[in-house]
Short mmCIF file of C-alpha atoms in Angstrom, two decimals:
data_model
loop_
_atom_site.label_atom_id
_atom_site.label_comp_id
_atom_site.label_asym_id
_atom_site.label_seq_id
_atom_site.Cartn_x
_atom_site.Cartn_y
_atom_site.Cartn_z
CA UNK A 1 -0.36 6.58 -15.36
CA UNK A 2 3.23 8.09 -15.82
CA UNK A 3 2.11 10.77 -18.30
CA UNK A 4 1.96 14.90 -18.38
CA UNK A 5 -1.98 15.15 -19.44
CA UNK A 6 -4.78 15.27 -17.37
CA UNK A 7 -6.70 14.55 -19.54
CA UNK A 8 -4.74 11.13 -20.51
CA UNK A 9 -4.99 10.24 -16.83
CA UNK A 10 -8.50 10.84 -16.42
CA UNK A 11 -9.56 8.72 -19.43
CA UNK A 12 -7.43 5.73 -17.81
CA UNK A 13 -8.93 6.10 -14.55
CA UNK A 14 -12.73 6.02 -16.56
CA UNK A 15 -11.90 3.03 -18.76
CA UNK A 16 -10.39 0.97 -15.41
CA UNK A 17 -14.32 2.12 -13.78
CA UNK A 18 -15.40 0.54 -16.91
CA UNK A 19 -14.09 -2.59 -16.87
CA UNK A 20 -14.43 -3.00 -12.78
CA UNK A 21 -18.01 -2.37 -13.03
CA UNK A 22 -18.20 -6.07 -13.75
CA UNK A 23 -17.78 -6.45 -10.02
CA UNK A 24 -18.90 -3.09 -8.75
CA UNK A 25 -22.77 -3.86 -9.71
CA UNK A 26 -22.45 -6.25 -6.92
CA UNK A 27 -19.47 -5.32 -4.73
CA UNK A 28 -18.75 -1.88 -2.96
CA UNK A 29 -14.96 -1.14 -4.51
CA UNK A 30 -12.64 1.00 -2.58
CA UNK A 31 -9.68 2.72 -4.58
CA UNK A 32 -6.02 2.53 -3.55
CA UNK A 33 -3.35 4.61 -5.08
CA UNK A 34 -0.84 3.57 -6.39
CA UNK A 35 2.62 3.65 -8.31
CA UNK A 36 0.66 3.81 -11.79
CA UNK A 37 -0.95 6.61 -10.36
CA UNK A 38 1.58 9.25 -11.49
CA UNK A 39 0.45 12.22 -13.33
CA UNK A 40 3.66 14.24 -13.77
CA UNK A 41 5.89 17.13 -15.01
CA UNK A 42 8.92 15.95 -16.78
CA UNK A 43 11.82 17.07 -18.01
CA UNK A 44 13.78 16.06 -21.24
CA UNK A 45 16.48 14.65 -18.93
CA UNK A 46 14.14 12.35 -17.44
CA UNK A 47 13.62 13.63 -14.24
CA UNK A 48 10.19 13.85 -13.34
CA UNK A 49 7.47 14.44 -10.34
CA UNK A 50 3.76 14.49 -9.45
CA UNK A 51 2.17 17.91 -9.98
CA UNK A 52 0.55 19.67 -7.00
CA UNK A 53 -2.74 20.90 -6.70
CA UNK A 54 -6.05 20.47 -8.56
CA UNK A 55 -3.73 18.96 -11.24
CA UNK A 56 -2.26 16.41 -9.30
CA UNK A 57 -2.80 12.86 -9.71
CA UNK A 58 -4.32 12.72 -6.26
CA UNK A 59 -6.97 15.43 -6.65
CA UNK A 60 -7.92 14.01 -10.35
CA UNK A 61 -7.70 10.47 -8.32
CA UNK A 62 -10.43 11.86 -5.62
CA UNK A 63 -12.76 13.62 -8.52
CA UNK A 64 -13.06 10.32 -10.23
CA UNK A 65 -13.73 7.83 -7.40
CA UNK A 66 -16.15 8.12 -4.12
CA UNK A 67 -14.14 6.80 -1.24
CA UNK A 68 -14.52 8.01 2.22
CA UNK A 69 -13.33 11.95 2.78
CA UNK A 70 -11.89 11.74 6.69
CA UNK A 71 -8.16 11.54 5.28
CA UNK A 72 -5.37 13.85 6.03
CA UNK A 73 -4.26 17.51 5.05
CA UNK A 74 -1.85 17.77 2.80
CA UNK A 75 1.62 18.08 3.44
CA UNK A 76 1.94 21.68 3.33
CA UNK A 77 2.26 24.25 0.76
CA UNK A 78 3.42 23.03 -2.77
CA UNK A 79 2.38 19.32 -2.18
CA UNK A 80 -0.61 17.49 -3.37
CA UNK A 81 -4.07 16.78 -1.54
CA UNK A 82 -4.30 13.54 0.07
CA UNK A 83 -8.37 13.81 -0.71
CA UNK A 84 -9.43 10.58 -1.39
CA UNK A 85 -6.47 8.58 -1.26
CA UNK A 86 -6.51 8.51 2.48
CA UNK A 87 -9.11 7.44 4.21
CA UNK A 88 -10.77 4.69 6.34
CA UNK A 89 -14.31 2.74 7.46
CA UNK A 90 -16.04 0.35 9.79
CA UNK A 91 -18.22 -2.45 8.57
CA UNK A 92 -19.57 -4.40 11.42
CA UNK A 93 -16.69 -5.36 13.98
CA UNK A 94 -13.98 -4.82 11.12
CA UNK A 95 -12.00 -1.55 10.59
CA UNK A 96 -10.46 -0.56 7.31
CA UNK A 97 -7.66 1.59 6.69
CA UNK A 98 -6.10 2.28 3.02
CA UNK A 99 -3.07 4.66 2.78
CA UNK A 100 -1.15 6.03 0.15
CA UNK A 101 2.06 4.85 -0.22
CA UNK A 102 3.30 6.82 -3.45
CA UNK A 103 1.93 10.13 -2.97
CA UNK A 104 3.75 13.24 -4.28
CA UNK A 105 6.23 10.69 -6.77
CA UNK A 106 9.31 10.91 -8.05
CA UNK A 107 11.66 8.85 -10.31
CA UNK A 108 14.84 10.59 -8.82
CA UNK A 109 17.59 7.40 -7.97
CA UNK A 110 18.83 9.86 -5.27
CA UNK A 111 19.59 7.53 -2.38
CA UNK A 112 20.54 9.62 0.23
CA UNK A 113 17.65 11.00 1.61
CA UNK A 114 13.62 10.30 2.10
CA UNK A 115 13.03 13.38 -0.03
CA UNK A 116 15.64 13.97 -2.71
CA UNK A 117 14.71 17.37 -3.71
CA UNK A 118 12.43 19.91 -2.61
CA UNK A 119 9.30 19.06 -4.41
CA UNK A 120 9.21 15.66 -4.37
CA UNK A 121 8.77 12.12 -2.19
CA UNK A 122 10.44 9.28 -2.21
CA UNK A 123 8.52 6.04 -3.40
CA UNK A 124 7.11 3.88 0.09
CA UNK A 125 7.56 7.04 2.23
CA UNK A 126 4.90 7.51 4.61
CA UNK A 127 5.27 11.50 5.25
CA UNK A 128 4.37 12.82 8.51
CA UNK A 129 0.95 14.00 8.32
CA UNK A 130 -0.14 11.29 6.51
CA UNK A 131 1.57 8.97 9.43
CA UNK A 132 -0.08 11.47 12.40
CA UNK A 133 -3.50 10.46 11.01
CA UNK A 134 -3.12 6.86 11.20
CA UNK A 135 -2.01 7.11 14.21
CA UNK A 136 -5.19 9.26 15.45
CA UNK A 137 -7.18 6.89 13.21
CA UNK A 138 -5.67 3.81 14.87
CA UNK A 139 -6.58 4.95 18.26
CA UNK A 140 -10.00 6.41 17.47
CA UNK A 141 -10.57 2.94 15.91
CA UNK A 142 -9.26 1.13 19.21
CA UNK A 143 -11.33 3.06 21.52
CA UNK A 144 -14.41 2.11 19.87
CA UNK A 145 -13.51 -1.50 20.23
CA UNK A 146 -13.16 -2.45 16.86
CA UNK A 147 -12.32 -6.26 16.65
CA UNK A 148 -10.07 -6.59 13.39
CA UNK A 149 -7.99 -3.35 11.99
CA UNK A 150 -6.63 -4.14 8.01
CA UNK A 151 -4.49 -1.69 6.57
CA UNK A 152 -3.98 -1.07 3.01
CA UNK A 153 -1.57 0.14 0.80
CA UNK A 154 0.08 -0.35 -2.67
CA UNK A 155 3.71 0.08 -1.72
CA UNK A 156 5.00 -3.24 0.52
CA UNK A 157 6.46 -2.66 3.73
CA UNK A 158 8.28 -5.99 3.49
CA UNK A 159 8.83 -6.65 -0.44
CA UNK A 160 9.74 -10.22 -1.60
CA UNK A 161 10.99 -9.39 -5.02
CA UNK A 162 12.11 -7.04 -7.57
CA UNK A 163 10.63 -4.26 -5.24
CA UNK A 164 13.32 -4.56 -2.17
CA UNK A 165 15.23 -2.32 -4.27
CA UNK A 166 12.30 0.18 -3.52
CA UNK A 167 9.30 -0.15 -1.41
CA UNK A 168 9.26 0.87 1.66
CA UNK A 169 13.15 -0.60 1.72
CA UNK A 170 15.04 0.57 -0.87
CA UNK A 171 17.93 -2.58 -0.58
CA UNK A 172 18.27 -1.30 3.01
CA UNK A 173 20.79 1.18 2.23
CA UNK A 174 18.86 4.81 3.32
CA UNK A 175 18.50 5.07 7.05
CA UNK A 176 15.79 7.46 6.70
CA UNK A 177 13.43 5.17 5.55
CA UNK A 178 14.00 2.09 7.03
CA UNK A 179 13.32 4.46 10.23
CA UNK A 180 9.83 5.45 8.63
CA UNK A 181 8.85 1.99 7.96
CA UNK A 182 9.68 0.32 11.54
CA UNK A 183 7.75 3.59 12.84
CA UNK A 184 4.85 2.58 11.02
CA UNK A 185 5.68 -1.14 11.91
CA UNK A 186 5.66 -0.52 15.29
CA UNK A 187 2.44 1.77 15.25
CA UNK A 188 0.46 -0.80 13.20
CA UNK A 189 2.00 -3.67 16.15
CA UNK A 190 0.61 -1.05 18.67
CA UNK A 191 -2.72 -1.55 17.69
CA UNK A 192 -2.97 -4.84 17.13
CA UNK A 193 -3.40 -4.78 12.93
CA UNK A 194 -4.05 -8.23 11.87
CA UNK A 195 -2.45 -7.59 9.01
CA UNK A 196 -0.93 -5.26 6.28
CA UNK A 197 -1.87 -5.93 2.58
CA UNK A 198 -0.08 -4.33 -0.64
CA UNK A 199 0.33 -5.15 -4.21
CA UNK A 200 3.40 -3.84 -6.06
CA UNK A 201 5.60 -6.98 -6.31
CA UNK A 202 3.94 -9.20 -9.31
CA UNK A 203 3.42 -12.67 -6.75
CA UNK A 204 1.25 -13.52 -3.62
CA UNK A 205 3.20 -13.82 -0.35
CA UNK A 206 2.34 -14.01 2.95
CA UNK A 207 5.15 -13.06 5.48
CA UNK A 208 5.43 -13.38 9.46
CA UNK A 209 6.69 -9.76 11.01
CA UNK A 210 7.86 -9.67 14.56
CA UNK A 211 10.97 -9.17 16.56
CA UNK A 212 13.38 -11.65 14.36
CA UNK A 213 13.19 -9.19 11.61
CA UNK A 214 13.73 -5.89 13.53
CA UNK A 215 14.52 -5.88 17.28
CA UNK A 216 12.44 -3.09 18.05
CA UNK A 217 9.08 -4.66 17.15
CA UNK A 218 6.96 -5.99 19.72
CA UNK A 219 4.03 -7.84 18.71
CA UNK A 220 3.42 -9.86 15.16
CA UNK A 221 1.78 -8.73 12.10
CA UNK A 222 0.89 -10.67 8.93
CA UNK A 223 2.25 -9.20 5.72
CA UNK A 224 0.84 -10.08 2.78
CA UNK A 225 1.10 -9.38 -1.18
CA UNK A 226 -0.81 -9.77 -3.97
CA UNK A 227 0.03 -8.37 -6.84
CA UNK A 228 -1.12 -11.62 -9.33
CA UNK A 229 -3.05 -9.79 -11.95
CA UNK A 230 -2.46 -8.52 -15.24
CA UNK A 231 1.95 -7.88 -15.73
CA UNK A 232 5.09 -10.07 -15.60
CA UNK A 233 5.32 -11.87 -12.77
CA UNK A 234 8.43 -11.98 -10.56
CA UNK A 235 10.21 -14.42 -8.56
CA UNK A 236 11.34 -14.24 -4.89
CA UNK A 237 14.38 -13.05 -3.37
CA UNK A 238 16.01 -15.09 -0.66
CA UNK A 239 18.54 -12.60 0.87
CA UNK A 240 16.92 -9.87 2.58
CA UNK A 241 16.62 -9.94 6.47
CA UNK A 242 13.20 -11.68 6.35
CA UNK A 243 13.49 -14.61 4.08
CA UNK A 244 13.15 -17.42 6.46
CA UNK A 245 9.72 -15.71 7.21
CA UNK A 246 8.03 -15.94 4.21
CA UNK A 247 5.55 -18.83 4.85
CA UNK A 248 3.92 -18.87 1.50
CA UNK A 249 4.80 -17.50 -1.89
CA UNK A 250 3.40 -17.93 -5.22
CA UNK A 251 4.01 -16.51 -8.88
CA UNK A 252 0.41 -17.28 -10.15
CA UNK A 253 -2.25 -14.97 -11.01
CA UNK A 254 -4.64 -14.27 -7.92
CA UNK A 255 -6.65 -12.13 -5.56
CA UNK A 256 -7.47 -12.22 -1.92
CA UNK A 257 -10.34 -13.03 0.34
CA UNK A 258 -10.56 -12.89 4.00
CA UNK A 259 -13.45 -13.57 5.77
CA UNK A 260 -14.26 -12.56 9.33
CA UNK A 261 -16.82 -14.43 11.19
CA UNK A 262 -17.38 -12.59 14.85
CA UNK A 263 -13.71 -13.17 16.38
CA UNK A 264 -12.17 -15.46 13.67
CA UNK A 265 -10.46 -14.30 10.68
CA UNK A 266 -9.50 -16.41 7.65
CA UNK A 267 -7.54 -15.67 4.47
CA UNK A 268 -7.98 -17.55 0.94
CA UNK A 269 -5.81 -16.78 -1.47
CA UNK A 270 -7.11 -17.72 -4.71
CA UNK A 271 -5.95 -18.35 -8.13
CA UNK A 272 -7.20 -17.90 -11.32
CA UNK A 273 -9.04 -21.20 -11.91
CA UNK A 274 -10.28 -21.28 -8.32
CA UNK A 275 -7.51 -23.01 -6.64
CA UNK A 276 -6.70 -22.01 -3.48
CA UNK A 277 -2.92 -21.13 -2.97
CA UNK A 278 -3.19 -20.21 0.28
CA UNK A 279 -5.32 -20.80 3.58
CA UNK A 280 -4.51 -18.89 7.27
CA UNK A 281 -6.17 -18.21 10.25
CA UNK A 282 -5.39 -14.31 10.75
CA UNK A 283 -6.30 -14.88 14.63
CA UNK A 284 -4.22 -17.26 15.65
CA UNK A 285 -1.07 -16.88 17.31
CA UNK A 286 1.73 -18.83 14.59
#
């Protein structure tokens, strides 16, 4: 990502299909978007932003994968289609939701405001329409009975690292979006999500959310991030409001599994020679 060609971006996204067919042959992948994902119009001062339209990063992003097509509408005239970015699925008693936490970028450092300028999103913002359908989603997904509900997204709602100075947090200091992310906190609660799962920050952590981080939550949902694979990785923080609920944290490379077996639901977090870094029950009550 971050370039101005479409044609740049499109190669990337073929040469990453490439290399995950490895795994595809024998595992169904699902894309997420994410902050790579940036296909923009600059400007020699530096400013830049995602394009709009058929030559956005999102609509080349839903041309060159096959995910499910029940996401949102866009946000309205000059913004980007959610297409494929958005979207969820059932398998068996599971549902699956994966969002799009860095649609319609921008690298403006304007803290003042969700949307700086007129043309443009703030990184970790959950816009409206994009927040009305998971909310629809959510209760469609309830009503049907569905026994687990994981959401997905790159962007963490609760960062650990480098990324509290963006995320959906942004060092605490815009009320706007701190706002947006305990509405989405509380509609995930709602619902009973088991838990939330990002990348971003370059670590695994898995954090307990509930009323001793925000007041206004009621309920408890497991945050986790895993971002072990391929960059830099970063250490953790220890001095935003949820430190002392980070139960596990770890700056090796890895990926997660979570297996779901009727009512029970357990998470491995592995490493890259097999070790496991992490084990949880997702089901029971900490």
């Amino acid at each position: 990502g971050y370039t101005t060609q479409v044609s740049d971006f499109q190669q990337q996204l073929r040469a990453w299909k490439q290399s995950a067919e490895l795994v595809g042959r024998y595992l169904p992948i699902y894309e997420g978007f994410g902050n790579h994902e940036a296909l923009m119009t600059a400007w020699s001062t530096g400013f830049a932003f995602d394009r709009a339209g058929d030559d956005s990063a999102e609509a080349v992003f839903s041309r060159e994968f096959n995910n499910p097509q029940n996401g949102p509408a866009d946000e309205g005239e000059g913004t980007p289609p959610y297409g494929e970015s958005v979207y969820s699925f059932d398998y068996g008693n599971a549902h699956f939701v994966m969002l799009n936490s860095n649609y319609w970028w921008s690298n403006s450092d304007d803290t003042t405001a969700p949307r700086p300028a007129a043309r443009q999103n703030r990184e970790g913002y959950i816009m409206d329409q994009q927040l009305a359908w998971l909310e629809a989603d959510l209760e469609r997904a309830s009503a049907a009975g569905a026994a687990h509900i994981f959401v997905f997204t790159h962007e963490p709602v609760f960062p650990n690292g480098r990324h509290l100075a963006n995320a959906m947090y942004w060092n605490g200091e815009i009320p706007a979006v701190l706002a947006r992310r305990d509405q989405l906190v509380r509609l995930l609660m709602r619902h009973n999500v088991r838990a939330v799962f990002t990348g971003d920050e370059h670590n695994y952590s898995r954090t307990l959310i509930d009323s001793t981080v925000e007041v206004s939550y009621e309920g408890q949902l497991w945050s986790i991030i895993s971002g072990g694979s391929g960059a830099s990785y970063y250490t953790v923080f220890d001095h935003h409001p949820w430190a002392d609920q980070v139960a596990t944290w770890s700056p090796q490379m890895n990926y997660v599994e979570v297996r779901v077996d009727g009512g029970e639901v357990t998470l491995n977090a592995i490493g890259e020679t097999g070790d496991l870094l992490d084990v949880w029950s997702l089901t029971e009550t900490p």
